Short mmCIF file of C-alpha atoms and ligand atoms in Angstrom, two decimals:
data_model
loop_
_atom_site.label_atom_id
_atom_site.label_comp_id
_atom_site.label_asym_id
_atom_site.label_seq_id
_atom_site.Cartn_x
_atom_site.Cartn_y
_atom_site.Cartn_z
CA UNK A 1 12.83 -14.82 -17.36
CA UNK A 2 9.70 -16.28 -19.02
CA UNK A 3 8.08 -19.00 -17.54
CA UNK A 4 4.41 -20.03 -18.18
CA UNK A 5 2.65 -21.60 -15.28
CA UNK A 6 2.17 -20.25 -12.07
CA UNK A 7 4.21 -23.01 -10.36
CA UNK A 8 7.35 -22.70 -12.17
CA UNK A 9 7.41 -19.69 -10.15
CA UNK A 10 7.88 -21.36 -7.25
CA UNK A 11 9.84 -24.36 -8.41
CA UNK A 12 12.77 -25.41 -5.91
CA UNK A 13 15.39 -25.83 -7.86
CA UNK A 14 14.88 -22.44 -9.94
CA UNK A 15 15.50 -20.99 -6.99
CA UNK A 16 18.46 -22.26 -5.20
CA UNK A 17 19.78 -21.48 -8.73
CA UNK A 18 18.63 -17.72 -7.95
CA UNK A 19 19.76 -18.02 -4.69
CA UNK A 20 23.46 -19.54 -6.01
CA UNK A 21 24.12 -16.78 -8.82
CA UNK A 22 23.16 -14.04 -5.97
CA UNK A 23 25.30 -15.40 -2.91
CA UNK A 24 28.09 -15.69 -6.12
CA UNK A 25 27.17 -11.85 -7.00
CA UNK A 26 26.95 -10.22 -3.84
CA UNK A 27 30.07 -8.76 -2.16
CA UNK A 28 28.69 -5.22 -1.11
CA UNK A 29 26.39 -4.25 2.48
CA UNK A 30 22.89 -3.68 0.72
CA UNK A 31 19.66 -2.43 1.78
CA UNK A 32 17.02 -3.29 -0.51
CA UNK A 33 13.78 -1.58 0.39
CA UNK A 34 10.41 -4.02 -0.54
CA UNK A 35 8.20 -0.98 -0.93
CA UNK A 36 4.76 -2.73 -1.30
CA UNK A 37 3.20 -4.54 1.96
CA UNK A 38 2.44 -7.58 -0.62
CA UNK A 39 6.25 -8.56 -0.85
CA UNK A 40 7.30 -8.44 2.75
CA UNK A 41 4.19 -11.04 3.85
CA UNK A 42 5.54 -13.09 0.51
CA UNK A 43 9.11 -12.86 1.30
CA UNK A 44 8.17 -13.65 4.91
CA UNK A 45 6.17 -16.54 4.03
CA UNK A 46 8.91 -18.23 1.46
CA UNK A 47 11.77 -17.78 4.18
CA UNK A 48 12.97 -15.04 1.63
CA UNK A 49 15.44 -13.38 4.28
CA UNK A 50 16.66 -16.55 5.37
CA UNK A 51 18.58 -17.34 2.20
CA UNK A 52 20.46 -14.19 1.58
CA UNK A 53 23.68 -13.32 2.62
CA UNK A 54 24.20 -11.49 5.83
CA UNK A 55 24.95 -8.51 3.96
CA UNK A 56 21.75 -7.89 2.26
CA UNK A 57 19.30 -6.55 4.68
CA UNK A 58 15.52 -6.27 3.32
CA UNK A 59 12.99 -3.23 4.49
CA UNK A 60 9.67 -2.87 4.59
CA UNK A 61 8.61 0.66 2.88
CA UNK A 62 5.76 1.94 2.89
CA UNK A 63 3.44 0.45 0.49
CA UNK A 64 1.03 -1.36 2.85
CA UNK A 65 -2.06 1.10 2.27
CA UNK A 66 -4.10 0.84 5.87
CA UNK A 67 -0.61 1.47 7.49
CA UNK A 68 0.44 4.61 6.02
CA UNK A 69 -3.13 5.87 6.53
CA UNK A 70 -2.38 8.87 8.76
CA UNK A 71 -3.93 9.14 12.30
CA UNK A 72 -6.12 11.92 10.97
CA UNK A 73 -7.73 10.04 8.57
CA UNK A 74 -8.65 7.01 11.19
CA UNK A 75 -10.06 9.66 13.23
CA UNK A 76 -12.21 10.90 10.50
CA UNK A 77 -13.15 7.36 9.83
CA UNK A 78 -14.31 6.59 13.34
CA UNK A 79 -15.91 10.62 13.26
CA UNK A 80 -18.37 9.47 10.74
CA UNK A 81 -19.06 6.13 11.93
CA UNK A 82 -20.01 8.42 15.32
CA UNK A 83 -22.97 10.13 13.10
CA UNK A 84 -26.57 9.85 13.18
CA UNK A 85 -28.02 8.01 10.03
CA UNK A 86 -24.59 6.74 8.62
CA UNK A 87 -23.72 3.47 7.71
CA UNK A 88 -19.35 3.19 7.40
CA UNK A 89 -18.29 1.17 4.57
CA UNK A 90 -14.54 -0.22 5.05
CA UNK A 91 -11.88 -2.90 4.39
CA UNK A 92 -12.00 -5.39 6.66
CA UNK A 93 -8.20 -4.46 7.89
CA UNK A 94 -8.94 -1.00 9.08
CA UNK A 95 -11.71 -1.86 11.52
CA UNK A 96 -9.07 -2.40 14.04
CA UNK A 97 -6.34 0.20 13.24
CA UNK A 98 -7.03 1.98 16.55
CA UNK A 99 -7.09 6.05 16.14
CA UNK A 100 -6.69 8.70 18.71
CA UNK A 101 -9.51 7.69 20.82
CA UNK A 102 -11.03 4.53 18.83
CA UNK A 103 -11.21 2.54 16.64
CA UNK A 104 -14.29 1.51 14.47
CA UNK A 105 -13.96 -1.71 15.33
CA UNK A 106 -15.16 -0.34 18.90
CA UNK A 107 -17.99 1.84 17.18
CA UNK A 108 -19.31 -0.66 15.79
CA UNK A 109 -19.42 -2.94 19.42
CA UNK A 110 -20.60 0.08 20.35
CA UNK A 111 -23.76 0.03 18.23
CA UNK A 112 -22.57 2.15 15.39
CA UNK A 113 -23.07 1.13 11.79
CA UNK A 114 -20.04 -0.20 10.13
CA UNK A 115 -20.20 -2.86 7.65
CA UNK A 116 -16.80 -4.80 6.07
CA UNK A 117 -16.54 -4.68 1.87
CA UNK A 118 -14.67 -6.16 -0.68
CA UNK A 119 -15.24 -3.58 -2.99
CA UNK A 120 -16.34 -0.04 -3.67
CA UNK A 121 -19.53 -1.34 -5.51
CA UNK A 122 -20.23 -3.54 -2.12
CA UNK A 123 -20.67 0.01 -0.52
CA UNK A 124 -22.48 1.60 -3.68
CA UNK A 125 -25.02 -1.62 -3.09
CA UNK A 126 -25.53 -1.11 0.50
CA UNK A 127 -26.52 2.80 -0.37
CA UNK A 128 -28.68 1.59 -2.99
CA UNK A 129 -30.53 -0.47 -0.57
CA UNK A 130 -30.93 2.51 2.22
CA UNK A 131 -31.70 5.18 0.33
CA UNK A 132 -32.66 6.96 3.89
CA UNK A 133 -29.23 6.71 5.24
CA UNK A 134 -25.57 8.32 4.28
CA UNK A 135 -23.19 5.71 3.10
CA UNK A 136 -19.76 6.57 3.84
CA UNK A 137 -17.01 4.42 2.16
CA UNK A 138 -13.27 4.64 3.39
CA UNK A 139 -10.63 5.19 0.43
CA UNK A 140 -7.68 3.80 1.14
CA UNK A 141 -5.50 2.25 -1.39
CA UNK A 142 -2.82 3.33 -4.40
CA UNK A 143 -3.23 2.83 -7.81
CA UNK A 144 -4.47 -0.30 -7.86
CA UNK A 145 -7.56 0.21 -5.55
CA UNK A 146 -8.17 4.23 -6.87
CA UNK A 147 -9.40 3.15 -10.54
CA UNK A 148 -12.57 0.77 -8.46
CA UNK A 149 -13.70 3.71 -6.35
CA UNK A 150 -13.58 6.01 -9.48
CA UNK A 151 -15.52 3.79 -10.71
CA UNK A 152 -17.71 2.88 -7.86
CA UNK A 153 -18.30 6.75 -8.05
CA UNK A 154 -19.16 6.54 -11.70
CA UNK A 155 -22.15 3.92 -10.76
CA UNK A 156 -23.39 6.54 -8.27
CA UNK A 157 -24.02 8.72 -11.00
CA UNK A 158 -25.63 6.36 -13.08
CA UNK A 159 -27.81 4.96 -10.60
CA UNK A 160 -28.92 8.65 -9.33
CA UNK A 161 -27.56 7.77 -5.78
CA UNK A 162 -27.19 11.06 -3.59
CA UNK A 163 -26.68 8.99 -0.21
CA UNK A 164 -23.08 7.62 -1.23
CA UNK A 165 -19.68 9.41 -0.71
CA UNK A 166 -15.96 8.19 -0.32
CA UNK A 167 -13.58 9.79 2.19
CA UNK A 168 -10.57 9.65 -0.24
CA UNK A 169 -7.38 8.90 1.65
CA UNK A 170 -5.87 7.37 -1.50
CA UNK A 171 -2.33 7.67 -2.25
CA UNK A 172 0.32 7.54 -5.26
CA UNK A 173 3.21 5.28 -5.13
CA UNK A 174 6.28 7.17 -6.82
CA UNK A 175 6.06 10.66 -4.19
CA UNK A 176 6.86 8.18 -1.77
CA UNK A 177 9.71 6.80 -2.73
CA UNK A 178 11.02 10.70 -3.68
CA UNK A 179 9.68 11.27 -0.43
CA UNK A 180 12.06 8.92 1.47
CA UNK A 181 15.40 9.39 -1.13
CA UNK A 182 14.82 12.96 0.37
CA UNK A 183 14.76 11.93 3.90
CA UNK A 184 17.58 12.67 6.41
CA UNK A 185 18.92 9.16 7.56
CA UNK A 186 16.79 6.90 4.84
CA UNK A 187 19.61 4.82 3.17
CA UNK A 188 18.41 2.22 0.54
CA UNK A 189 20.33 0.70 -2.09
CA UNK A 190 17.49 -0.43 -4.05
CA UNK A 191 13.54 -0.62 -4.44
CA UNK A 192 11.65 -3.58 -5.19
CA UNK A 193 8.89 -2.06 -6.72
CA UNK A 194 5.65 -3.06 -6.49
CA UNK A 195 4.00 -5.32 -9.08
CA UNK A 196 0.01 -4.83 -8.86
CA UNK A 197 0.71 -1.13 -8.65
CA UNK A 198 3.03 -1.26 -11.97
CA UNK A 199 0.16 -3.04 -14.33
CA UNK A 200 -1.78 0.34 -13.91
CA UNK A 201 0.87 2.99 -13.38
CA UNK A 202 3.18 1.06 -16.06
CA UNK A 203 7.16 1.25 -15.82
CA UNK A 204 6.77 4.77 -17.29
CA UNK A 205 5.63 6.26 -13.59
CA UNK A 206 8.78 5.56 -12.34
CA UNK A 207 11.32 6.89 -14.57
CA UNK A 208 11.11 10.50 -12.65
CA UNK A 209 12.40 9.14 -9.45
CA UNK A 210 14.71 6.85 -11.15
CA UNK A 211 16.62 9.50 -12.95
CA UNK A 212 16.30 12.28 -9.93
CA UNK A 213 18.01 9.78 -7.43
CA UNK A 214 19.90 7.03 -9.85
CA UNK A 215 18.57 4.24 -7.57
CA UNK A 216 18.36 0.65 -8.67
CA UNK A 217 14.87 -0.28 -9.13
CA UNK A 218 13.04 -3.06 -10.68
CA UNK A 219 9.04 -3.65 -10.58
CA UNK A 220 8.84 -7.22 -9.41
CA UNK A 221 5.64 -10.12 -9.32
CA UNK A 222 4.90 -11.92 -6.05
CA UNK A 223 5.65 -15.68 -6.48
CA UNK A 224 9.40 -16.55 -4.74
CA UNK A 225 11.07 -17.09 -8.40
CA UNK A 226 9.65 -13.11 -9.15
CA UNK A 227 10.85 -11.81 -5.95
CA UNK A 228 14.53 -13.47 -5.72
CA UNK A 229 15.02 -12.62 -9.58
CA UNK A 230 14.50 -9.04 -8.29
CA UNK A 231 16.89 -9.05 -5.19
CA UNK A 232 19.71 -10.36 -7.92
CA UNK A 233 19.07 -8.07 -10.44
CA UNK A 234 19.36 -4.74 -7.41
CA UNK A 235 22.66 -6.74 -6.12
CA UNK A 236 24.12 -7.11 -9.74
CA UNK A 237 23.11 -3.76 -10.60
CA UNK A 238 24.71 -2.46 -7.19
CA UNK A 239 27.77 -4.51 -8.04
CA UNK A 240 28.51 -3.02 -11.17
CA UNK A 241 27.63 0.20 -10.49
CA UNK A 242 25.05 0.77 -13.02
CA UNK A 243 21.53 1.48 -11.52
CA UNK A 244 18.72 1.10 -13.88
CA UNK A 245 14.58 0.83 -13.87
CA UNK A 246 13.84 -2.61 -14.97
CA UNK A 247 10.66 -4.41 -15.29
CA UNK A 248 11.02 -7.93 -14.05
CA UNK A 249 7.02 -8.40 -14.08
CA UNK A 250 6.92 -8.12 -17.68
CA UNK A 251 4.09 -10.96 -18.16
CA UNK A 252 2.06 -8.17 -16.06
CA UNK A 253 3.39 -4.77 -16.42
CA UNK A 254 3.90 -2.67 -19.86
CA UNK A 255 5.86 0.74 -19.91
CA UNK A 256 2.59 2.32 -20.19
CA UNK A 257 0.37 0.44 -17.76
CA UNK A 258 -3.55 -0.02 -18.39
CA UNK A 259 -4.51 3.39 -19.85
CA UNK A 260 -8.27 2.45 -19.44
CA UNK A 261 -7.64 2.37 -15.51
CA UNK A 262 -5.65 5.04 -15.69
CA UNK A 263 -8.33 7.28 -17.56
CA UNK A 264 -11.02 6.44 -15.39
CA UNK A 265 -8.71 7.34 -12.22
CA UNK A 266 -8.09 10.66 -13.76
CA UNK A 267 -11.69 11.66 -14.99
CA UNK A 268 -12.56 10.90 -11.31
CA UNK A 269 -9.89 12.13 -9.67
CA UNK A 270 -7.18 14.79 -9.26
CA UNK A 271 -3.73 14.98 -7.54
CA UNK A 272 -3.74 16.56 -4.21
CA UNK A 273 -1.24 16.93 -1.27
CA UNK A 274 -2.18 14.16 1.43
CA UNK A 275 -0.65 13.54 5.13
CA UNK A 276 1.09 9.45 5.35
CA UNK A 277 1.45 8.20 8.76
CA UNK A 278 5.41 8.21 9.38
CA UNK A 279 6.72 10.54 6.57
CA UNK A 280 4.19 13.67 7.27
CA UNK A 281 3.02 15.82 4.23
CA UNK A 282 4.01 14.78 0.76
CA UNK A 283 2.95 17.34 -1.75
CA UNK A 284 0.97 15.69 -5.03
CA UNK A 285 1.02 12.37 -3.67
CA UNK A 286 -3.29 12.15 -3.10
CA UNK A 287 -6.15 11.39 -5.24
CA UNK A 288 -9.45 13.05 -4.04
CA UNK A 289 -12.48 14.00 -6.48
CA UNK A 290 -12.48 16.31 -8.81
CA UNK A 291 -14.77 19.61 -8.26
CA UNK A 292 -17.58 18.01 -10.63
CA UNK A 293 -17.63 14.64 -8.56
CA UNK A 294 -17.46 16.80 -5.14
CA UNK A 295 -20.48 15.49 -4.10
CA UNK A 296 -19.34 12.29 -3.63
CA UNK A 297 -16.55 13.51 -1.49
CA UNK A 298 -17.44 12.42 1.80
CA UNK A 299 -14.89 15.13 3.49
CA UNK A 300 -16.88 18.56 1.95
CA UNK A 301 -20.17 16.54 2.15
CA UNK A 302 -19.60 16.33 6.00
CA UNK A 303 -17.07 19.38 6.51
CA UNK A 304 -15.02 16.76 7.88
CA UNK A 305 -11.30 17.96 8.73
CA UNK A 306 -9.33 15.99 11.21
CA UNK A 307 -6.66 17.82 13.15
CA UNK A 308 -3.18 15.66 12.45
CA UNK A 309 -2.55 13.76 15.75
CA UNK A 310 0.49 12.00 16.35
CA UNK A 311 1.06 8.18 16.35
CA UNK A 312 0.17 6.25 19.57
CA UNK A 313 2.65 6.72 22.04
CA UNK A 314 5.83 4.59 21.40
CA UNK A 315 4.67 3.21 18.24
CA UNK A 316 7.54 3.11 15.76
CA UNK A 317 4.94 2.29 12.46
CA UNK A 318 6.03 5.85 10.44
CA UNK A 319 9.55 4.71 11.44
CA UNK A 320 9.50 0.90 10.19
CA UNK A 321 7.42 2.76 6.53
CA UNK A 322 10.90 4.95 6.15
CA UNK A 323 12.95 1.41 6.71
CA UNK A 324 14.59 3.40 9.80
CA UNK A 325 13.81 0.71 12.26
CA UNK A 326 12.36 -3.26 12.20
CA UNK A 327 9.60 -4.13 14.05
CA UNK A 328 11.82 -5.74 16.80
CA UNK A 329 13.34 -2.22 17.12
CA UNK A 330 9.77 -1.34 18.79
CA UNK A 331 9.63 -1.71 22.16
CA UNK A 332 6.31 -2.25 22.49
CA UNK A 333 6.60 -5.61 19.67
CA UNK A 334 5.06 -8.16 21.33
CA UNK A 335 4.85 -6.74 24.51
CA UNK A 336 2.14 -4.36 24.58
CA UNK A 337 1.48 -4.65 20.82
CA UNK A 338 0.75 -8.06 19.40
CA UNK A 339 -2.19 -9.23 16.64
CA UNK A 340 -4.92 -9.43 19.36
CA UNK A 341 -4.08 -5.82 20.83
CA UNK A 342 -2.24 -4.06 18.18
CA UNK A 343 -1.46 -0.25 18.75
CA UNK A 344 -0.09 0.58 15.67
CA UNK A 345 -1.10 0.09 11.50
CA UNK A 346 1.93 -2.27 11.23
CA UNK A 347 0.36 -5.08 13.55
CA UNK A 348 -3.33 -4.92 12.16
CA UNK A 349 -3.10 -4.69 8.77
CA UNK A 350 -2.54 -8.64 6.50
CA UNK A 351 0.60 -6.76 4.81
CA UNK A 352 1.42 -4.90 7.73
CA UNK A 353 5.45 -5.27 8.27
CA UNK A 354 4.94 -5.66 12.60
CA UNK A 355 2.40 -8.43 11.51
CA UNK A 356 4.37 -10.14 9.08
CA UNK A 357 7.33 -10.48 11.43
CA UNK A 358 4.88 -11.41 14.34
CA UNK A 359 4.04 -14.19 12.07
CA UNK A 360 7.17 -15.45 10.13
CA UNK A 361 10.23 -13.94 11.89
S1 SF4 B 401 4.97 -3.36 17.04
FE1 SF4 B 401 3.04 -2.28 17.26
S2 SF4 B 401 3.55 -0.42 18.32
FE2 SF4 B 401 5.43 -1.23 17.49
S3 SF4 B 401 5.66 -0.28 15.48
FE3 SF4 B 401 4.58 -2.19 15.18
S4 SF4 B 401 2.43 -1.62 15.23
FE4 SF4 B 401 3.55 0.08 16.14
#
């Protein structure tokens, strides 16, 4: 489907035709897993899930980056913010992600030094502008965000700054989804794949997983036209019986994906193992710096090493990431757990699943 403007994508009657051709199409029990955190505040906010039929059920996976960011890696957050001289560069989202004793939100009401970003190169400015103090910036993202801080690192260099590092908690989309085909009780009939991610990993990244498992996929934009051309596509694919990889983002996504990202990502970084809140360790799904950018690396900079600590105590976040439980299946959902006093990921973060249904549902 090619259309040119931005609101054709979310014209009306384009989509009850969508939404016709799939309730025509869809006879089978489906469970169509929106990996990316993006999606499920879209779908929310377009009453998505209230036009399907009752058989299609829609997950959340585990594509919101602050809420698969494993308790560990809070605490390490919040550990540095705790040290003398350093000023704790971070998305606005985390500050309030609350770790095993706090949260840097608190730090910072506490009289540490933690300052919101928009960017990497916000925190490479702030270092350039205290060249007596350690500036510690929080990595968290997938390939979309990892290509920036290679490149925030890259303007270190150039500018001679030794006072900036990045704790890298960055993590790769496609061991994921391997991750959770290979997970006792995960059942999904198809992935809505995430768009942004797609125009730098390209279709290409995908094809692995796609063969291994034979699941219906299709990389998918974020406007309601996008997003309901993908759920028909998984259903009529499901239907027939023949799963394929499509790209239904194509005015945004090539098989290849933006090599010049991609080469800076990978001069920058390399592949590592890394911990995700929920699913536990998924080998070769982390980015941290290479041996000749260790410097930068705020975690052999510091020596900091987190022991893994589990969730907060009846907090079903790495549960609602695997699409083995909603957010209403919680039983602390807006009891103890709401936007104002959120105990998990899921209720802080803007694509967080717990906050999207606090919101919309
Ligand atoms: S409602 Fe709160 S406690 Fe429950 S899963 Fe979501 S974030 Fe965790």
């Amino acid at each position: 489907m090619a259309l040119k403007y931005i609101e054709e994508y979310r014209d009306g009657t384009l989509a009850r035709a969508i939404i016709k051709k799939i309730q025509a199409v869809s006879k089978k029990k489906l469970r169509l897993m929106e990996v990316c955190g993006t999606h499920t505040m879209s779908i929310f906010r377009h009453g998505i899930r209230s036009v399907l039929p009752e058989g299609i059920s829609l997950l959340s996976g585990p594509g919101c980056p602050v809420c698969v960011t494993a308790q560990k890696d809070i605490d390490a957050f919040v550990a540095f913010s705790r040290l003398d001289n350093v000023i704790v560069t971070t998305f606005g989202d985390l500050i309030k992600v609350p770790g095993s004793s706090s949260s840097l939100g608190k730090e910072k009401a506490g009289g540490a030094d933690v300052r919101i970003v928009y960017s990497v190169f916000d925190a490479v400015n702030i270092a350039r502008e205290n060249k007596e103090k350690e500036v510690v910036f929080c990595g968290v993202g997938f390939e979309t965000t990892i290509p920036t801080i290679a490149a925030g690192i890259l303007m270190g260099i150039q500018e001679k700054l030794d006072n900036f590092s990045i704790y890298s908690a960055n993590k790769l989309t496609p061991p994921a989804l391997a991750a959770l085909m290979e997970t006792d009780g995960v059942k999904i009939d198809g992935f809505i794949l995430p768009g942004h991610v797609s125009v730098i990993t390209g279709t290409n990244a995908y094809r692995d997983t796609f063969e291994n498992y034979n699941i219906p996929s299709v990389i998918s934009g974020f406007e309601p036209i996008d997003i309901l051309n993908a759920i028909l596509l998984l259903i009529q694919q499901n239907e027939v019986g023949k799963p394929a990889l499509e790209n239904a983002y194509p005015r945004a996504v090539s098989d290849q994906g933006n090599e010049k990202a991609k080469l800076i990502m990978n001069q920058v970084f390399e592949v590592c193992n890394a911990t995700w809140r929920g699913i536990g360790d998924i080998p070769l799904s982390g980015m941290s710096p290479k041996k000749e950018y260790e410097k930068f690396d705020a975690a052999i900079k510091f020596g900091m090493d987190m022991p893994d600590m589990p969730e907060p105590k009846g907090c079903a976040c790495g549960q609602i990431l695997m699409g083995l439980k909603t957010p209403e299946q919680c039983g602390l959902y807006k009891k103890k757990c709401t936007p104002m006093t959120p105990v998990g990921p899921c209720m802080v973060s803007s694509e967080g699943s717990c906050a999207a249904f606090y919101r919309y549902a």
